[in-house]
Structure formats: structure tokens, C-alpha cells
XYZ file of C-alpha atoms in Angstrom:
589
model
C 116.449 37.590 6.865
C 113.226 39.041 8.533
C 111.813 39.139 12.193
C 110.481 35.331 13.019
C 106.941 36.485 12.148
C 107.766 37.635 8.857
C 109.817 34.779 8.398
C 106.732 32.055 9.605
C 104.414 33.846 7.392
C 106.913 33.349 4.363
C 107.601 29.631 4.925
C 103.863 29.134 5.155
C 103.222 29.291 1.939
C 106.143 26.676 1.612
C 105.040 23.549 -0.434
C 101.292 25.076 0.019
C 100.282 22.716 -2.282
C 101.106 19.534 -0.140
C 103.349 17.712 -2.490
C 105.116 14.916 -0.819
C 108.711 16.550 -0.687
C 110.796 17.473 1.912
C 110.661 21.210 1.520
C 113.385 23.387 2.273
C 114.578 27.118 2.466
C 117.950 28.692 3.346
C 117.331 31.899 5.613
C 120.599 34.151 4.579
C 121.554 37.182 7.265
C 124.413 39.788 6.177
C 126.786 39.754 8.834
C 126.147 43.959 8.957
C 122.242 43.241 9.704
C 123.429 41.197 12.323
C 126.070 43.094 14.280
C 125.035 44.593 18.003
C 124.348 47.829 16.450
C 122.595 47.063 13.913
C 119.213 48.926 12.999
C 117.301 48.013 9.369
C 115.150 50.992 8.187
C 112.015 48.819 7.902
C 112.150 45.988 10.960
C 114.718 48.261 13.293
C 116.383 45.902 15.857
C 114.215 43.080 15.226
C 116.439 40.987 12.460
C 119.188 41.153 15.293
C 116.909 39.263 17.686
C 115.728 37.447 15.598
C 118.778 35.679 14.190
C 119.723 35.030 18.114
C 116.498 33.216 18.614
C 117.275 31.060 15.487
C 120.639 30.154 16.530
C 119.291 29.178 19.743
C 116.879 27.160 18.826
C 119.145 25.819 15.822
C 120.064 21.747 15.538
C 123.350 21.045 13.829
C 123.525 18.781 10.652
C 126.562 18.346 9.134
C 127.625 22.442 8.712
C 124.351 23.064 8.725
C 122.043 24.806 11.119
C 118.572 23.777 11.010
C 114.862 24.737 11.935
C 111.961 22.997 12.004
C 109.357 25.814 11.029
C 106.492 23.178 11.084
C 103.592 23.899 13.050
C 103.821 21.059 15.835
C 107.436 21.026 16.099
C 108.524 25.172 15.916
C 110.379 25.984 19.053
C 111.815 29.356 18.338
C 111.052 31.877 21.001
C 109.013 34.150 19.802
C 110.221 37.219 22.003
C 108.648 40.681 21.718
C 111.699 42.337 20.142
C 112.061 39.777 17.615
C 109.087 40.265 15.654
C 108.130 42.808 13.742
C 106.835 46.095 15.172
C 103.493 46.693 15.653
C 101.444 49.686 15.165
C 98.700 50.856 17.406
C 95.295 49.713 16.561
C 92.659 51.917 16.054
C 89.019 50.464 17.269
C 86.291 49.479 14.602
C 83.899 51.218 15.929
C 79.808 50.278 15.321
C 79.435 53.176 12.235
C 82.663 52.086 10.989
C 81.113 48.451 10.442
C 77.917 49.806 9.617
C 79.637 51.942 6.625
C 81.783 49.109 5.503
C 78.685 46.032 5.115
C 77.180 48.983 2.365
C 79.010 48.272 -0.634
C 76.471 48.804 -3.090
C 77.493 51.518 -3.712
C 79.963 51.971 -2.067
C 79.691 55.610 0.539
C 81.217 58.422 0.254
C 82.197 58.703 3.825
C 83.962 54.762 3.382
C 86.233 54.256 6.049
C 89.343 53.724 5.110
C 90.269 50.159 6.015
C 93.937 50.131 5.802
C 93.688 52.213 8.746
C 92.594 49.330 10.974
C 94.902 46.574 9.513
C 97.807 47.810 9.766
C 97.561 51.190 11.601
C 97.568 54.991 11.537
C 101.015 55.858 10.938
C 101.669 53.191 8.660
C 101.355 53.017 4.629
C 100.720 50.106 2.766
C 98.652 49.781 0.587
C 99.362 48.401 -2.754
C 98.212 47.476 -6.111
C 98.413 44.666 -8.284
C 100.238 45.977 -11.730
C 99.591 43.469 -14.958
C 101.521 44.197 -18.036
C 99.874 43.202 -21.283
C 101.816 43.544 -24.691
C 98.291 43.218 -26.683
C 96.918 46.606 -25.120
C 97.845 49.556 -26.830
C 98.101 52.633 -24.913
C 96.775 55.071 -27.998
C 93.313 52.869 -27.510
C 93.103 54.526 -23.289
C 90.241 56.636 -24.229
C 86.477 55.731 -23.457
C 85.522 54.273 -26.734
C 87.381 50.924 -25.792
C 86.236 50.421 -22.572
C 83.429 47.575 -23.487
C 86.164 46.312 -25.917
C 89.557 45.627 -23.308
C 85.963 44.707 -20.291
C 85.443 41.612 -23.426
C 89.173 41.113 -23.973
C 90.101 41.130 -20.331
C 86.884 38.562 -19.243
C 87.837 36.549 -21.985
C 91.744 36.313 -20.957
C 91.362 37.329 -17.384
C 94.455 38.851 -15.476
C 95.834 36.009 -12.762
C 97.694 36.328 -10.180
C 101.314 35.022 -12.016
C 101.320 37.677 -13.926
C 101.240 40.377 -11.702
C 103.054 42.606 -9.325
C 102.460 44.007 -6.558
C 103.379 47.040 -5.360
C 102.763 50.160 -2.976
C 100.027 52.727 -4.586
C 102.313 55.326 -4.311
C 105.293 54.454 -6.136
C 102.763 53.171 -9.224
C 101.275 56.713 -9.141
C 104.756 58.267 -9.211
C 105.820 55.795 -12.286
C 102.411 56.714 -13.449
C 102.793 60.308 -13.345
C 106.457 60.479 -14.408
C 108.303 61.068 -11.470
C 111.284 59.542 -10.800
C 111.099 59.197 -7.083
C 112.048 55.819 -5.329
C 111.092 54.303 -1.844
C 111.753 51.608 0.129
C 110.156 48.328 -0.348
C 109.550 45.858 2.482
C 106.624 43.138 3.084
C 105.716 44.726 6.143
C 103.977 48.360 6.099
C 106.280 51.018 6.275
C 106.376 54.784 6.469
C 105.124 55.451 2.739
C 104.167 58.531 1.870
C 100.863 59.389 0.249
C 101.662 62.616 -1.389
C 101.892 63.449 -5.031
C 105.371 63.561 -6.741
C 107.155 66.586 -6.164
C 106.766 69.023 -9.119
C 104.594 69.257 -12.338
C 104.786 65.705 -13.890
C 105.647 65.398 -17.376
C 103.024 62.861 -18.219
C 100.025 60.701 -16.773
C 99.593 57.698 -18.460
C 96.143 56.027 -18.180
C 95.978 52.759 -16.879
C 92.852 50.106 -16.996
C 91.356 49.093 -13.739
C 89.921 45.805 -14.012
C 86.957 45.178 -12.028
C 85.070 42.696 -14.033
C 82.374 43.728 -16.450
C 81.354 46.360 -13.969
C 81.474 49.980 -14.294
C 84.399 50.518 -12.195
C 86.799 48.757 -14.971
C 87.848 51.600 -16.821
C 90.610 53.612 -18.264
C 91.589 55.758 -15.216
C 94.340 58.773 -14.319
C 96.900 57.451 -11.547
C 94.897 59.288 -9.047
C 92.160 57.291 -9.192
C 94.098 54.339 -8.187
C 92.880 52.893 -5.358
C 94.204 50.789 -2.393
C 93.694 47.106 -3.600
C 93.130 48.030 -7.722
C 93.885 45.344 -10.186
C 95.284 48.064 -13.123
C 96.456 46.370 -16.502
C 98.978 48.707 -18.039
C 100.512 48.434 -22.155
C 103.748 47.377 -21.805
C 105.281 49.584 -23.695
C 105.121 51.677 -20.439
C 107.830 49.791 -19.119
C 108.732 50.057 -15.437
C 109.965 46.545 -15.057
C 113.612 45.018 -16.078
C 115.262 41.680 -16.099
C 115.709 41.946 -11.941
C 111.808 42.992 -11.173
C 110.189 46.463 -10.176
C 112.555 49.415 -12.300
C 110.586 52.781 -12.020
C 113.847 54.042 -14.446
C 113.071 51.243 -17.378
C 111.440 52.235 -20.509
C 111.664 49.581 -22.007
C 108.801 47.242 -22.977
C 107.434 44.485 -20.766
C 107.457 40.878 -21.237
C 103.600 39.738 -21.413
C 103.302 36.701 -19.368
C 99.595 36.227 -19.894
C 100.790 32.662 -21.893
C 103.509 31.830 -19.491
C 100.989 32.205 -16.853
C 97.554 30.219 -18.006
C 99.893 27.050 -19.641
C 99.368 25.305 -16.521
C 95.454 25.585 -16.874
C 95.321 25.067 -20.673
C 93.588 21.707 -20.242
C 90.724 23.587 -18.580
C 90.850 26.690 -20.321
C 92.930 27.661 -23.996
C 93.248 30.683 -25.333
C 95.666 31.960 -28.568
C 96.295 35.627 -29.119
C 97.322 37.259 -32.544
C 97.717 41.011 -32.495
C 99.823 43.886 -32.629
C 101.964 43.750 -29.498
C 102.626 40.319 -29.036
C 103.426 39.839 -33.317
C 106.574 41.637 -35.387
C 105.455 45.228 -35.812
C 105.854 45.173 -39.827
C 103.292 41.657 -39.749
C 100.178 44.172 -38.418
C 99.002 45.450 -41.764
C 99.685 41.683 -43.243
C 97.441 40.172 -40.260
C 94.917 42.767 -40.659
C 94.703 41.485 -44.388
C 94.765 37.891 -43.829
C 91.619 38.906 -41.156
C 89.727 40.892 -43.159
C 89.641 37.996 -45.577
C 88.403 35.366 -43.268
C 86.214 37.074 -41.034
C 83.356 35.115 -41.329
C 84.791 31.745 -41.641
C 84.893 28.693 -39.264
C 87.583 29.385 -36.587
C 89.235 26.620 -38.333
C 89.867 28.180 -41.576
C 90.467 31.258 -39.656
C 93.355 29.658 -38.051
C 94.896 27.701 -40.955
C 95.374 31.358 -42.681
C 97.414 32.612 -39.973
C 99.345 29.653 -39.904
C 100.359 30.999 -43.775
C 101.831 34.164 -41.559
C 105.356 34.161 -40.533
C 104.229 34.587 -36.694
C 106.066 34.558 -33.344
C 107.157 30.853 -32.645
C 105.124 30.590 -29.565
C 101.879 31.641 -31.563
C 102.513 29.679 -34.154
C 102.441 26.486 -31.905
C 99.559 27.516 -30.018
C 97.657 27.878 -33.189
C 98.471 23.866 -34.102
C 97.578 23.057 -30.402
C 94.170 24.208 -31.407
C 93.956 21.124 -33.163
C 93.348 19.411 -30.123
C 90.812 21.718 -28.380
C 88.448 19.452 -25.548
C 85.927 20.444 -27.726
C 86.003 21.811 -31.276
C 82.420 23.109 -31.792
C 82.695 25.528 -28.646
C 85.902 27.321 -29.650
C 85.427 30.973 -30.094
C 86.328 33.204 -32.347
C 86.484 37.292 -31.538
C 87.703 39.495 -34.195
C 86.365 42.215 -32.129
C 88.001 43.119 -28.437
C 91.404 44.464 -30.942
C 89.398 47.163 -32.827
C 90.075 47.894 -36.361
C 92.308 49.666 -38.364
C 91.612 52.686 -40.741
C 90.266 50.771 -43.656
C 88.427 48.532 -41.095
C 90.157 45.000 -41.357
C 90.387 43.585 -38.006
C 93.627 44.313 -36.003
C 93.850 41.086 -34.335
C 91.712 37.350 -32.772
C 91.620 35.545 -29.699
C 91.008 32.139 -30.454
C 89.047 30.655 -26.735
C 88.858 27.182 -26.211
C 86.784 27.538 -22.960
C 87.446 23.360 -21.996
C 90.584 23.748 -23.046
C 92.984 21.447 -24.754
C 93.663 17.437 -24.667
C 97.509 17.734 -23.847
C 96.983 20.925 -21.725
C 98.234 21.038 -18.088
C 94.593 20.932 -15.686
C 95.967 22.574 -12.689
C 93.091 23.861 -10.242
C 91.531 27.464 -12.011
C 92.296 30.310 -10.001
C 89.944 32.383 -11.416
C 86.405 32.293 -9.900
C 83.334 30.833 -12.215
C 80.768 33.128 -11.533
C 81.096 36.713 -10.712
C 79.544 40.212 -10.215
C 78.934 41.188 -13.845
C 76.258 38.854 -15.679
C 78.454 38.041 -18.551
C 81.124 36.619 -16.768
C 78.452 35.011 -14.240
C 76.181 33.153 -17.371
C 79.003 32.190 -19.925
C 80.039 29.139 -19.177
C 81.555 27.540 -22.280
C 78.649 24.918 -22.282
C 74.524 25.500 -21.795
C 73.284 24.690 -18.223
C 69.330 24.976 -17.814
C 67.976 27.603 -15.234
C 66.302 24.228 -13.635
C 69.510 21.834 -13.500
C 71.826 25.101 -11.861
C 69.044 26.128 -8.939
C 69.125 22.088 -8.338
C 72.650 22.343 -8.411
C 73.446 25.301 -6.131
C 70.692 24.439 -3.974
C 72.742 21.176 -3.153
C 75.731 22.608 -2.514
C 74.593 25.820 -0.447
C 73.604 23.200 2.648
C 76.343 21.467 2.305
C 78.531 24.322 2.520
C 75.867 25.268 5.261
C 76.207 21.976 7.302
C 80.147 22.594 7.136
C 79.834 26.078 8.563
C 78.112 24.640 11.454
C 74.858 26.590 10.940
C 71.523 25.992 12.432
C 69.290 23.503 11.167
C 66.539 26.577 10.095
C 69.486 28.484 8.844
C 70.690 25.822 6.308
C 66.821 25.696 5.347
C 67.194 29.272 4.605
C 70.375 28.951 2.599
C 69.235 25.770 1.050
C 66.027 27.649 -0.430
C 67.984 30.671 -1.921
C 70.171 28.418 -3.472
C 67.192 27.501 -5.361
C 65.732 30.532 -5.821
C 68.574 32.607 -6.843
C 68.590 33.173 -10.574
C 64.868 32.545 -11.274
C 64.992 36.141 -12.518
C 67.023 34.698 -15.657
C 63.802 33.919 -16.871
C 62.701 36.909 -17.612
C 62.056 36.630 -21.802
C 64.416 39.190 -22.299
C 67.421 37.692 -20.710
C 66.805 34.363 -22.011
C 66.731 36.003 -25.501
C 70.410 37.612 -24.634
C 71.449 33.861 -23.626
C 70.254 32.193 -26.721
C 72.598 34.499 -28.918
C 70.434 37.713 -28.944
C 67.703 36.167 -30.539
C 64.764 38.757 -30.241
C 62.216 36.259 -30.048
C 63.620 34.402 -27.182
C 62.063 30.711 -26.524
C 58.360 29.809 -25.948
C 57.133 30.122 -22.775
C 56.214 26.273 -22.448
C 60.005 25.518 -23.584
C 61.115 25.218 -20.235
C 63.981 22.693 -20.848
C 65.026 25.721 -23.264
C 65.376 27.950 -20.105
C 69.288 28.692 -19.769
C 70.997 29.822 -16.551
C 74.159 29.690 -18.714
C 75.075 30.476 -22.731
C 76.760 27.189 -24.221
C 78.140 30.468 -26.747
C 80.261 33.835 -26.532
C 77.797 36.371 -27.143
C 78.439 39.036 -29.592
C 78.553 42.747 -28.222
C 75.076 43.160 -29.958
C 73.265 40.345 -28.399
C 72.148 42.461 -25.280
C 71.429 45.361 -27.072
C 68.854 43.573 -29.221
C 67.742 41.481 -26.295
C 66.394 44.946 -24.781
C 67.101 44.875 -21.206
C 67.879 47.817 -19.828
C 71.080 48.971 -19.053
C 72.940 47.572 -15.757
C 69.849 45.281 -15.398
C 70.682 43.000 -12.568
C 68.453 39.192 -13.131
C 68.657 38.835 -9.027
C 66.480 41.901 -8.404
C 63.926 40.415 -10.190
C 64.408 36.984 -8.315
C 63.348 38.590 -5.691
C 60.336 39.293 -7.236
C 59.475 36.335 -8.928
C 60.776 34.062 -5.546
C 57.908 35.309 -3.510
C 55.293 33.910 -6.241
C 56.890 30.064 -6.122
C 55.385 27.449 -3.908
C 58.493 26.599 -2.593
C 58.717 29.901 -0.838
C 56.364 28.916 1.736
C 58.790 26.805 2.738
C 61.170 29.482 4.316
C 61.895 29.591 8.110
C 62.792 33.526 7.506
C 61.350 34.708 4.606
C 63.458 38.212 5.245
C 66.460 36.364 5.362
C 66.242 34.137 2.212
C 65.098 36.931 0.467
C 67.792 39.056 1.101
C 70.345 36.336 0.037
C 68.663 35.989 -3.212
C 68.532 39.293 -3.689
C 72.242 40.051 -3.122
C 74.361 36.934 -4.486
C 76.290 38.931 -6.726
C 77.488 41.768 -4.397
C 74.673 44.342 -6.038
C 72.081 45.342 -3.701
C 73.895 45.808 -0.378
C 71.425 48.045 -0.536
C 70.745 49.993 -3.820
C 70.719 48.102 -7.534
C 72.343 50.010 -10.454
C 69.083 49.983 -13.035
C 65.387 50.989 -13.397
C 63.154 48.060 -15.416
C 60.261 49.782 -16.951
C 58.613 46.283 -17.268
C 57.634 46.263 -13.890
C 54.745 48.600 -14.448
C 53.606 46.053 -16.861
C 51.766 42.578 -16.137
C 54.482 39.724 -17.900
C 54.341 36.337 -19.229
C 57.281 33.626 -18.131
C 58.419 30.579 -19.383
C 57.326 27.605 -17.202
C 59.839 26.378 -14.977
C 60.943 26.169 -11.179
C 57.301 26.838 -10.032
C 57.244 30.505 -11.805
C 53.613 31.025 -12.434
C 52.416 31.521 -16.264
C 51.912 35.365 -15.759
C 53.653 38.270 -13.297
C 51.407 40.901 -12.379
C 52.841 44.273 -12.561
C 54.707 45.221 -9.888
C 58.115 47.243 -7.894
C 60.903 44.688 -7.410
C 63.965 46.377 -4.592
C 65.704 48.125 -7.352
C 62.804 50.878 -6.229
C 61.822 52.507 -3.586
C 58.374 51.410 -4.174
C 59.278 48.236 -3.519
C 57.117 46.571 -0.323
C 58.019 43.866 1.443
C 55.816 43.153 4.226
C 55.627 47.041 4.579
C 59.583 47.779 3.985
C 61.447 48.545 1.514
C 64.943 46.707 0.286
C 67.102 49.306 2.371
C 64.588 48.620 5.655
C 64.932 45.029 4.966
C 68.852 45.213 5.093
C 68.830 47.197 8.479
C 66.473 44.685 9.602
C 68.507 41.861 9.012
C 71.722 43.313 10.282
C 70.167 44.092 13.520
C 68.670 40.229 13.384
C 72.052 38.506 12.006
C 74.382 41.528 12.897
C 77.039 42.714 9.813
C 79.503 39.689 10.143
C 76.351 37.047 10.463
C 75.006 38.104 7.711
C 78.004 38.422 5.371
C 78.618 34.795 6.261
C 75.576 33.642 5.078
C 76.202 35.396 1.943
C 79.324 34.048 1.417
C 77.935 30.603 1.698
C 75.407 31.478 -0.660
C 77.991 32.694 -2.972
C 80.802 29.979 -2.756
C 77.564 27.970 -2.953
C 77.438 29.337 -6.834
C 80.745 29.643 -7.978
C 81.190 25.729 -7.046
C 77.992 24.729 -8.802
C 78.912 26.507 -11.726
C 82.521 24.494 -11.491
C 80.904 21.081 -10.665
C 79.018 21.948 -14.119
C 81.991 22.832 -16.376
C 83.675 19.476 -14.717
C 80.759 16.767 -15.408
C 80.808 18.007 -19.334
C 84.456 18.339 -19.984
């Protein structure tokens, strides 16, 4: 039982899916939570009421009492003192909006945005805690940072595999304390505060963020409102019933359990310590160390010698049946090694998944902030075919929005602008497997948007762009020097979207490109001219846009678009390229 809001909120997501059922759910009261007097530390009064609205409103069916909680047909009253109580709002004020639209990076005066959801007094915000048995906690140091960023992009975190729960408790668990609170699904009073008393330990944990900086190993102080934190599992904290800050024991990883109903869109197999016998390690190091170089086939038919885990050992034969066989990949790498160097584990990635695999809808976006997970697609898409593509779908996401007819022009053109930068020789050389040589510059149906292959950890090294380089801040550059750019209705504005379509640049860019003091030579393709003269693109603060530089241009076009206009159009812009990238993967698999 829970006020009616709580309880509408909850049935919502009821049969989300649409299925043609006739969905139901029992709402159960105590009689104690009931009574006259009754008073529940987290909604007060309000379950009381609320029950007595139900019960009005209630039809009789047999010895049943029923609701309809459908939209069209809900007739509860919703009376103040049956809903849950509210907080006082504070007012979003003008700085506080002008703070929050700067996210790159993010301000060290950054208000605190809990604070205006669910008010002052109030704590909740949370974390989402994933347990993975293949993580080992001795590796929570900074040497395996770009290994779990690999592991964790290649078998991303989803959402059925995690928990969520209030920041403060996971710190406490974190830091040993044994503390407990109350846990509700509206905010409650929450304290902040450390755990009473020196802690005996802080375990690290591994905030995923994507392959960005920010996904790290990190103390449970620097867990933040909102974090996505992967812990080992041998931390414990969970039991057979859910959330146990007292268990010890080790965690069930669900990572399997949870992508099965996507494995005929995406496959992956797992064989390391942690999720194999403890005594089979040095055995599957061996067997590893023998094979290393081998086709992923003959990789897997020697583990299939092993005496593994049931469940791997039948996700290893469904390999058989991968969507396609010459893109499965092979990573020996994102488990370390042991002492005498034999790897400690693979992840075998079918990235179209397999034939008799479930091909539920992914939950997991196809292009994101970091450039690996943004341009590895499974399959190679040409920078011409994915600017066609995205340019296509940005007006008719555009159209939908109800935008003007010069601002769908706008959005339409950055769609096809956005990743010319990609074609800068070193980038394409990262794409086509760190190849140092790159393609000819009159190969322009060689010109990749996105790898058709994983890319080993030296491919960007030896591709030598400079660290944190970001392609879109030289689209900017190059988009100015296409024909179609004449086109634009505001030249500002399209800019600007190009510029920030991965979240960077809102206002700053996290790298320097020596290049630009240097003329440069492109491939031929999407209008790009033959040769780049030397030049500041906005990652500096020599950059010149119609006398302004890439922070100017941003103040501009918030005082033109205001903060909310223009994050909509970025949005667009956005959606606009994770879709593209998705109608891709789809016409090929």
C-alpha cells in the first residue's frame, strides 16, 4: 500500500510494453497501516486516506474489490491528504540554469539538482549498484582502469542487473559501517553524513561513465548522486531477499541472466576467474596461453576441453550459431594476466548476435560520449553513407518536434555535417585497425564513420591522435570549408550542434591538436576540400568564429535559443545519431 500517487506511478509501468493481456495487480494494506491512528514513518497519514478513497471508489466482483487505474476510466479522488507529502520547492533561478546547461566540464559551483526535484529537507538521491563476479577487487588500482573501461563497453552494465539504492547507505556498506535506514520510493529524511566512527575499510568501487575519464576506480566518497558503480561481488551486500548491508557473502552476477533476452542482437560469453571453479584459473590460463593467437574458433573448441560452469559451457556451443561468424571477437586482454603472463580469462563478442537468440529492443544506446563506443559498430559504415543517414533522420525527428521550417534546415545540415572530422588521416588510421598509413586520400569509399572490427588497445596509440582528441571539434572546422554550409539559415546555430553532439564542448573540449598549426591533406569525401589550411578549431581559445570564440558562441546562442531551446535541438541532433547508427546495425544483420 502507498498514497494514490505512489500507487498510479507504480501501475504505470504496468504492462509498459503493451502486450495484449488484461493486466492486473493486488494492492495489499496491513490492517495496522490502516487503523484511525495510524502514522507510517515515510507517507505519515496518507496510506490511511488513501485506502478510504480506494474503497470508495471500489466496484465489487465476486469478493473482490476492484479499480480501474487506467487513464480514461480512474475515478479515485485524489484528495490532498491522500497523496504523498510534498516538500517545498525551491525556485530555479536564471544562474542556477545558466550553471546547469555547462556540463563540459562540469563547474565547480554545480547546483545541486536534487535540491529542486524533490526539495530542501528531503534526501534522495541514489545510485545504481551492479555486481559483477568477473571483477576482482585486488585489480581496483589505476593500472586497470583502460582494461574494466574495454571490459565494461564491451559487456555494458543494464539496467536488470542493477540496484538501486540511496547514496548514503552504499557509502556506509562501502565504508564498513553497519548502519541501516529506511527505504521508501519516495524521498525521505536520509542523512548525508559519514558513518559514525573510524571505518574499518573502504572498498573501491568502479564508476562507469563510458570510456570517459570519469569511469574510474573511486573511494565511496566520491560517489555521486546518480553514479552507475560496478562493485566485485565478493563484496557482498545482497542476499536471497534483496539489499543486506550485513551479507558477506558473494553476489550472484546476472550480467547473462540479464542480456539473454537481447542475444539475437548482441552475444557475448565470459570465461574467467569469478564466474569459473576457483581451482580451473591456473588450468584456463594454460589452455589461453596456448591458443592466443588462434581463430576464435579454435579458441573456443579448447575451452570446451575444460570442465567449465554448465551455463558457459552452453554458451560456448551457442557460438556456433553467431549472426555472423567472421565479426566475432576475441579479447584475451580486458582480464589481465597472471604472473607468468598467460591470459586470465576471454570474452567471446558476437556483436549481431546469435540465430536462436531472443531480439528484444537494446536498451543500451548505439552511440555515445566516448569515440570508441560511438565508432564500433560491429560492421563498417562509410563516413558518407552515416552523414546521409543521420541527416535523414535529424528532420524527421525535427518535423516531429514541431520545429520551424529554418530550424529543421539547421538540424537537417548538422546531421550531415557532424562527424566530417572522422576524416582526419589519423582517425581513419585508428578505424582501419591502427594501421599507420591510414587510406589514400582519393579512397573515399574507404572513409569509415564506423570500425567493422574491435580495435586493439594499441590501435590509437599508433594512430597518433592526441590524447582525449574529440573528431567533432574538428567538424567544426572542416564544416565551415564544405559547400553545403552555405546552405545554413543560422550558421551559429548549426555550428554549435555539430560541434557538441557528443556532450563535449558545452563549452570547453578535453584536448589540444598540435596539427592545427599545420596546413593538412584529407581524403575526398562529403565536399571536404583536398587540403586544410592551418588553423584554431574551438578546442582553443584562438579559435574565431565570425569574431567569437566557442564559449562567446555558446552565450550567444543561449541568449538566441535560451538553455532549454537549445538543449532540445541538441537532443534531436543526438537521438538523430544514436537511431542512424541503429537503422545501420538493423539493415546488415
Amino acid at each position: 500500500m502507498a498514497p494514490l500517487d505512489t500507487l498510479r506511478q507504480r501501475l504505470g509501468r504496468l504492462n509498459r510494453a503493451g502486450r495484449t493481456i488484461a493486466p492486473y495487480a493486488a494492492i495489499v494494506a496491513m490492517k495496522e497501516d490502516v487503523s484511525p491512528n495510524a502514522k507510517d514513518p515515510i507517507y505519515g497519514q496518507a496510506i490511511r486516506h488513501a485506502w478510504a478513497r480506494l474503497k470508495e471508489a471500489a466496484t465489487k466482483a465476486g469478493r473482490e474489490l476492484l479499480v480501474d487505474f487506467g487513464l480514461a476510466t480512474f475515478a479515485v479522488r485524489l484528495s490532498e491528504e491522500a497523496l504523498s507529502p510534498k516538500p517545498v520547492a525551491p525556485v530555479l533561478m536564471p544562474a542556477h540554469v545558466d550553471l546547469l546547461s555547462q556540463t563540459s566540464p562540469i563547474p565547480a559551483a554545480d547546483p545541486e539538482i536534487a535540491c529542486f526535484l524533490h526539495g530542501p529537507e528531503r534526501q534522495p538521491d541514489s545510485v545504481a549498484v551492479v555486481w559483477r563476479a568477473d571483477i576482482d577487487p585486488r585489480d581496483a588500482d589505476e593500472d586497470s582502469v583502460e582494461r574494466i573501461r574495454r571490459l565494461l563497453t564491451l559487456v555494458p552494465p543494464r539496467a536488470a542487473e542493477a540496484l538501486e539504492m540511496p547514496i548514503s547507505m552504499v557509502r556506509a556498506w562501502l565504508s564498513g559501517s553497519k548502519s541501516t535506514a529506511l527505504l521508501a520510493d519516495v524521498p525521505s529524511d536520509v542523512s548525508e553524513a559519514e558513518p559514525e566512527g573510524l571505518p574499518r575499510e573502504r572498498r573501491r568501487v568502479f564508476r562507469w561513465k563510458g570510456q570517459d575519464a570519469l569511469s574510474r576506480w573511486i573511494r565511496p566518497e566520491e560517489i555521486r548522486p546518480g553514479d552507475t558503480i560496478v562493485v566485485p561481488a565478493s563484496y557482498g551486500g545482497v542476499d536471497e531477499f534483496g539489499w543486506n548491508i550485513r551479507s558477506t557473502a558473494g553476489v550472484p552476477d546476472v550480467a547473462r541472466h540479464a542480456a539473454l533476452p537481447f542475444a539475437g542482437r548482441r552475444f557475448f560469453v565470459r570465461v574467467a576467474p569469478g564466474l569459473i571453479p576457483h581451482e580451473m584459473n591456473n588450468r584456463l590460463a594454460e589452455t589461453l596461453a596456448n591458443v592466443e593467437s588462434q581463430p576464435w574458433q579454435d579458441v573456443r573448441d579448447a575451452l570446451l576441453d575444460l570442465h567449465l560452469p554448465a551455463d558457459v559451457h552452453d554458451d560456448l556451443l551457442a557460438l556456433s550459431e553467431a549472426t555472423r561468424p567472421s565479426r566475432v571477437i576475441t579479447d584475451m586482454h580486458v582480464y589481465g594476466e597472471t604472473d607468468q603472463g598467460f591470459p586470465r580469462g576471454v570474452l567471446f563478442l558476437s556483436p549481431f548476435g546469435i540465430r536462436s537468440g531472443e531480439t528484444k529492443q537494446e536498451g543500451i544506446s548505439s552511440s555515445t560520449e566516448d569515440d570508441i563506443s560511438g565508432s564500433l559498430l560491429g560492421l563498417p559504415v562509410t563516413l558518407a553513407q552515416h552523414s546521409e543517414d543521420v541527416e535523414h533522420r535529424a528532420e524527421q525527428f525535427a518535423k516531429a518536434a514541431g520545429l520551424s521550417a529554418d530550424r529543421v534546415h539547421d538540424l537537417k545540415l548538422a546531421g550531415y555535417l557532424h562527424d566530417l572530422g572522422k576524416a582526419d588521416p589519423r582517425f581513419q588510421a585508428w578505424l582501419h585497425y591502427g594501421d599507420p598509413l591510414g587510406i589514400a586520400f582519393d579512397a573515399s569509399p574507404n572513409v569509415l564513420a564506423k570500425s567493422g572490427r574491435s580495435l586493439p588497445r594499441s590501435a590509437r596509440a599508433n594512430s597518433l591522435l592526441p590524447e582525449n582528441w574529440r573528431h567533432e571539434a574538428f567538424s567544426v572546422r572542416l564544416a565551415t570549408s564544405v559547400p553545403r554550409f552555405a546552405e545554413a539559415k543560422d550558421p551559429d546555430l548549426v555550428l554549435w550542434l555539430v560541434g557538441v553532439h557528443h556532450g563535449y564542448g558545452r563549452p570547453f573540449f578535453p584536448h589540444a591538436d598540435p596539427l592545427d598549426r599545420a596546413d593538412r591533406q584529407l581524403p575526398a569525401v562529403c565536399g571536404l576540400p583536398a587540403n586544410v589550411p592551418a588553423g584554431r578549431g574551438p578546442q582553443s581559445f584562438g579559435f574565431d568564429w565570425r569574431g567569437h570564440d566557442w564559449p562567446k558562441l555558446f552565450e550567444r546562442l543561449r541568449a538566441r535559443y535560451g538553455a532549454w531551446g537549445l538543449a532540445h535541438m541538441e537532443a534531436i541532433l543526438r537521438l538523430a545519431d544514436h537511431r542512424a547508427s541503429e537503422d545501420a546495425k538493423e539493415s546488415r544483420t
